[in-house]
Coordinates of C-alpha atoms and ligand atoms in Angstrom, one line a residue:
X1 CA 61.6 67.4 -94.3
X2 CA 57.5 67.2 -94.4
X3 CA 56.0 69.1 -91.7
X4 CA 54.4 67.2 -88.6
X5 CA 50.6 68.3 -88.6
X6 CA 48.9 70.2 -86.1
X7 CA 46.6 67.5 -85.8
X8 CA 49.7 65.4 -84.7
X9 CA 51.6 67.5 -82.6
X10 CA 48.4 67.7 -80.5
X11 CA 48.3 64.1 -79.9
X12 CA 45.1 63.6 -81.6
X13 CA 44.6 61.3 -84.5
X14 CA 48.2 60.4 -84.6
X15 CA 48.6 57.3 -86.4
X16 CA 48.5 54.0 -84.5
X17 CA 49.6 50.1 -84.6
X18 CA 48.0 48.2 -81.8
X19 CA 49.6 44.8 -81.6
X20 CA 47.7 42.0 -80.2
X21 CA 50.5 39.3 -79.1
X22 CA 51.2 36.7 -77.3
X23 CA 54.8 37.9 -76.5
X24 CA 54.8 41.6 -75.8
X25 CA 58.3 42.4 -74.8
X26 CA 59.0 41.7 -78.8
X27 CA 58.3 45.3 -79.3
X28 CA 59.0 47.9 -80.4
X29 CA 62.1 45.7 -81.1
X30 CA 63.4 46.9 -83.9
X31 CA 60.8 49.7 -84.4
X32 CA 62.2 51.7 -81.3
X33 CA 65.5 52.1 -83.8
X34 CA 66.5 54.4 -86.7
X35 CA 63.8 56.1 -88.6
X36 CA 61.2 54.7 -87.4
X37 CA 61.9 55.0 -83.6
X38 CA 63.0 58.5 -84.0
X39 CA 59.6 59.4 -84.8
X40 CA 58.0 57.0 -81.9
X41 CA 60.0 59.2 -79.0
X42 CA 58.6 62.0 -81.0
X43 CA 55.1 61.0 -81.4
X44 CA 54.4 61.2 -85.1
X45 CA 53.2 57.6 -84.4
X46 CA 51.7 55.1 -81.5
X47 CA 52.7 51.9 -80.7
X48 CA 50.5 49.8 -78.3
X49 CA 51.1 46.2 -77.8
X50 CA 48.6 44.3 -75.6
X51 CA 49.1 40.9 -74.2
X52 CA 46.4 38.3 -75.4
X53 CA 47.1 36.1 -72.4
X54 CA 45.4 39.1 -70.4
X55 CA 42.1 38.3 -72.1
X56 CA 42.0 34.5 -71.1
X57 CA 38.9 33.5 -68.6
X58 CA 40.2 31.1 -66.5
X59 CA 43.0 30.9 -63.5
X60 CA 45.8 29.3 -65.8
X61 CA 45.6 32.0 -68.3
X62 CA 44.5 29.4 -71.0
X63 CA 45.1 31.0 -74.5
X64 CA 45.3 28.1 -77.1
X65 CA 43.7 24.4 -77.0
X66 CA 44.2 21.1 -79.3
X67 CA 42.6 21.2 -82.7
X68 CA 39.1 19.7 -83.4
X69 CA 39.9 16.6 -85.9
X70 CA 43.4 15.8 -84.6
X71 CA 46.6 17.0 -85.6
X72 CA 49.9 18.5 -84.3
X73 CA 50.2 21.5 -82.6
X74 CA 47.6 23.8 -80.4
X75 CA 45.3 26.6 -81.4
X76 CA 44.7 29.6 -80.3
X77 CA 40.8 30.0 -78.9
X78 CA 37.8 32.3 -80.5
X79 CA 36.9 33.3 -77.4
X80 CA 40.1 34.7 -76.0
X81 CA 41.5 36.4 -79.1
X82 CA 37.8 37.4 -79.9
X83 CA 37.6 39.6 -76.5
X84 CA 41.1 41.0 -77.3
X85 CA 40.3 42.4 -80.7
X86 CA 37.1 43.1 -79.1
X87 CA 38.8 46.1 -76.7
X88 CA 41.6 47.0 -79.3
X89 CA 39.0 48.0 -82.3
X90 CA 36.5 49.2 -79.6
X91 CA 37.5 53.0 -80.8
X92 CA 36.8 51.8 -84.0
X93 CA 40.6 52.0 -85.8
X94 CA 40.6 49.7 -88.3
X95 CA 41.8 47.8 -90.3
X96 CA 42.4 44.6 -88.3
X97 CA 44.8 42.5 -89.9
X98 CA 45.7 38.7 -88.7
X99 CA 49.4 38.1 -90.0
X100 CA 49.3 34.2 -91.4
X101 CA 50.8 32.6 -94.4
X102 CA 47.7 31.8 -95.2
X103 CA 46.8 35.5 -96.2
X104 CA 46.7 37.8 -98.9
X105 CA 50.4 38.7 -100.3
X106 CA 51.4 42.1 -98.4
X107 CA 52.6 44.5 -101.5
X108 CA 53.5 48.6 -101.5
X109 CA 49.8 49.6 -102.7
X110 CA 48.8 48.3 -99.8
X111 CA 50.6 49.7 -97.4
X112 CA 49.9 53.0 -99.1
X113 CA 46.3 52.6 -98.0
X114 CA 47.1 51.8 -94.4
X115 CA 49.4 54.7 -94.0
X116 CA 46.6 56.7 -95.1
X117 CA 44.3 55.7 -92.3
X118 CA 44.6 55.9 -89.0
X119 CA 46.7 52.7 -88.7
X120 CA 45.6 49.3 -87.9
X121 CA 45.3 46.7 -85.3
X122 CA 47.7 43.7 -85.9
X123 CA 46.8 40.6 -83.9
X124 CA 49.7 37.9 -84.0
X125 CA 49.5 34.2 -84.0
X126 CA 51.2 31.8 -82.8
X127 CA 50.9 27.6 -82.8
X128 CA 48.9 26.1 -85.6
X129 CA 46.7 28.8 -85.9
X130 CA 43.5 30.7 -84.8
X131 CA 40.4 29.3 -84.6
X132 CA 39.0 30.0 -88.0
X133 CA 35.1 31.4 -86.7
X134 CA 37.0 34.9 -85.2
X135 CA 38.7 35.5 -88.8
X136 CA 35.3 34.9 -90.5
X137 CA 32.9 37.0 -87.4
X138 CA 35.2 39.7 -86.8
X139 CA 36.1 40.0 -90.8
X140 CA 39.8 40.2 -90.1
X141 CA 41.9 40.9 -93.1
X142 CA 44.4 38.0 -93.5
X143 CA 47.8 39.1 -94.7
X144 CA 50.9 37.3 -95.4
X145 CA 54.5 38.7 -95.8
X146 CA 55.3 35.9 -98.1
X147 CA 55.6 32.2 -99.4
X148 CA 57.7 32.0 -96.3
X149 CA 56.3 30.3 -92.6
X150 CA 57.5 32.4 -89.5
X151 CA 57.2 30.9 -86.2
X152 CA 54.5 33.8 -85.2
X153 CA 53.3 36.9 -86.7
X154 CA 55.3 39.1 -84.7
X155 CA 58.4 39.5 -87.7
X156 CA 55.8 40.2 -90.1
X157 CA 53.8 42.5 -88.2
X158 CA 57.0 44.7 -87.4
X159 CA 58.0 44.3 -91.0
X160 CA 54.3 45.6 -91.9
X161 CA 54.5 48.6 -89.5
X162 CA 58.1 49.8 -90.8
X163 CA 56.9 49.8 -94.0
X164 CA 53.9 52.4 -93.3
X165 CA 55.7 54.7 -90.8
X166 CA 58.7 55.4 -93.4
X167 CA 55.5 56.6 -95.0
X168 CA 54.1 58.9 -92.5
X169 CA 54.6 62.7 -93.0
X170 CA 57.6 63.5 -90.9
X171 CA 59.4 60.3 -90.9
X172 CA 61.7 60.0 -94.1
X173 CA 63.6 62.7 -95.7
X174 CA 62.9 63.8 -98.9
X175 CA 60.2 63.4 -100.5
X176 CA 62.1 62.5 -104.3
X177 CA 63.6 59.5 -102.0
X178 CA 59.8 57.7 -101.6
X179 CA 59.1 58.5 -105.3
X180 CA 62.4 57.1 -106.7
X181 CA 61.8 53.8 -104.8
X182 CA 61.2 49.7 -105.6
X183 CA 57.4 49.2 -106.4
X184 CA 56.1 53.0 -106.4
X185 CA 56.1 53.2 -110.2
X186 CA 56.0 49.6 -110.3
X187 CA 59.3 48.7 -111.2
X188 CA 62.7 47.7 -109.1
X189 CA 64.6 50.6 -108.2
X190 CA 67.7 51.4 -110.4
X191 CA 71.5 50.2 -109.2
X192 CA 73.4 52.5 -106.9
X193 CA 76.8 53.6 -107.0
X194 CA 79.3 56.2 -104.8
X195 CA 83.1 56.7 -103.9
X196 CA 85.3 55.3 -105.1
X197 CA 84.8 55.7 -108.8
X198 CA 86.6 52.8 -109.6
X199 CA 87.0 49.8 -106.6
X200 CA 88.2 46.4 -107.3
X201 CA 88.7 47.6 -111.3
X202 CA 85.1 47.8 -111.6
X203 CA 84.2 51.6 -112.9
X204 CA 81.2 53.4 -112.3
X205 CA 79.1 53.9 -115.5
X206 CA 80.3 57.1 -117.4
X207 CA 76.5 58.2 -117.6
X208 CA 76.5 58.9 -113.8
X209 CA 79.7 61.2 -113.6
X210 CA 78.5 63.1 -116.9
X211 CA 76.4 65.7 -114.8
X212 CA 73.7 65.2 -117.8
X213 CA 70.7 65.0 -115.9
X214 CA 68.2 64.4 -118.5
X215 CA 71.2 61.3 -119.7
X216 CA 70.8 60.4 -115.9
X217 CA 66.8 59.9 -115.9
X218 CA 67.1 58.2 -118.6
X219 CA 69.9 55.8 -118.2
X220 CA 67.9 55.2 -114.2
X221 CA 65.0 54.6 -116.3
X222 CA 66.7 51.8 -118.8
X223 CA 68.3 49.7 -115.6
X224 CA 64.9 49.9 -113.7
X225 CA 63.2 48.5 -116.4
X226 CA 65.4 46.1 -117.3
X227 CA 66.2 44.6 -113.9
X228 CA 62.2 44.4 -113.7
X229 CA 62.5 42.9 -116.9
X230 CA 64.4 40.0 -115.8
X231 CA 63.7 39.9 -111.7
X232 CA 60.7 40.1 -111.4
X233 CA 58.1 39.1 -114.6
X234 CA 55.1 39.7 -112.8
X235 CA 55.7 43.3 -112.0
X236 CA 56.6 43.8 -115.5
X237 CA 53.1 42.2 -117.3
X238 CA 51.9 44.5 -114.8
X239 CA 54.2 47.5 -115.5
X240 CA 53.6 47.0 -119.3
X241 CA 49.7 46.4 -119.2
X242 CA 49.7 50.1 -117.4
X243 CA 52.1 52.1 -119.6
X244 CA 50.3 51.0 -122.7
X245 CA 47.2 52.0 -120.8
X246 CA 48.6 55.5 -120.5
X247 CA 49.8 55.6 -123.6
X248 CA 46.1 55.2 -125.2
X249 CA 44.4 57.6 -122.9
Ligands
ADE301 N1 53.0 34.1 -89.6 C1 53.7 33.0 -89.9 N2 54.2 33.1 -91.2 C2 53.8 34.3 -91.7 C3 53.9 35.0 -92.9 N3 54.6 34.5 -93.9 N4 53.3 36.2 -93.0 C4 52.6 36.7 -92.0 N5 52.4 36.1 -90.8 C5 53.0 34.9 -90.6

């Protein structure tokens, strides 16, 4: 187990997700479970989720109106969401992401970056969309979990914050587990087996009970690459472009 800093057992500095949202009660959700919640009760992380609607200017708590131009659906106002990200960067965490389809693809590098910092502020949209004058004045980061459209940005946004505080010092295990993983050398992680050796006549491959560890690494190596191979072709242009790389230096 990593050691929890000083700096976070002092309260200080501990890494944050501020959640801008239209539907509060959604969290922690399934962050307040497992790994992840363990190390929210013991405050190796923050979790702040703000209601939008709480920033709306007029008696009926108006937070979205009908689009300029026509069209289905309703869309959430500049100056509401504006005066929400407003008092959630106001201490000047960063980044501020806005979870759309319409953003940049969410991958492992990134998420590496953001559990670096000192988290992030998520804001969450719902309807059609946000009015597109707070993305470009506030120069929110658009991010999208996927060629996939969620009713809101709440899934995603949990989905994005999992995946940094596995990352956190403190949260997971060992260490070799993070290294070992899908995407950290760029490749799919390598098939899995335990007890029984042999279940529904299927056998275990011989490699794994040889106790040959160097055979091990290598066979682990083989199926990564090959399941990368045929999976996932993009990751393995990528994969190839950076070992021949290495191979010249
Ligand atoms: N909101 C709706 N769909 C989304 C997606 N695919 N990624 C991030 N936020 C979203």
């Amino acid at each position: 187990m990593r050691e929890v800093t000083e700096q976070q057992r002092q309260g200080s500095a501990v890494w944050t997700a501020r959640v801008l949202t239209l539907f509060p009660e959604m969290f922690p959700g399934p962050l307040g479970q497992s790994l992840a919640g363990k190390a929210l009760n013991d405050g190796v992380w923050r979790l702040e989720a703000t209601d939008i609607r709480s920033f709306a200017q007029d008696k009926h708590k108006t937070v979205d109106d009908t689009p300029f131009g026509g069209g289905p659906g309703m869309v959430m106002r500049p100056d509401v969401v504006d005066a929400a990200l407003e008092a959630a960067t106001g201490d000047g965490l960063k980044p501020a992401i806005y979870l759309t389809p319409r953003g940049r693809r969410v991958d492992q590098a990134l998420v590496q970056e953001w559990a670096a910092g000192p988290g992030m502020v998520l804001l969450c949209g719902r309807y059609e969309g946000l009015d597109e004058r707070v993305i470009a004045s506030r120069g929110l980061l658009e991010v999208s979990l996927g060629d996939i459209v969620l009713s809101g940005g709440e899934p995603a946004a949990i989905a994005v914050i999992d995946a940094c505080v596995r990352l956190l010092p403190g949260v997971m295990g060992a260490a070799e587990t993070l290294e070992e993983e899908s995407f950290e050398r760029g490749l799919l992680e390598y098939p899995h087996y335990t007890r029984p050796a042999e279940w529904k006549g299927m056998k275990v491959p011989e490699v794994l009970l040889s106790g040959h560890h160097e055979k091990i690494r290598a066979w682990r190596l083989r199926e990564a690459e090959a399941a990368t191979k045929s999976r996932r072709p993009d990751l393995w242009d990528a994969y190839e472009k950076s070992s021949s790389r290495r191979k010249e230096d």
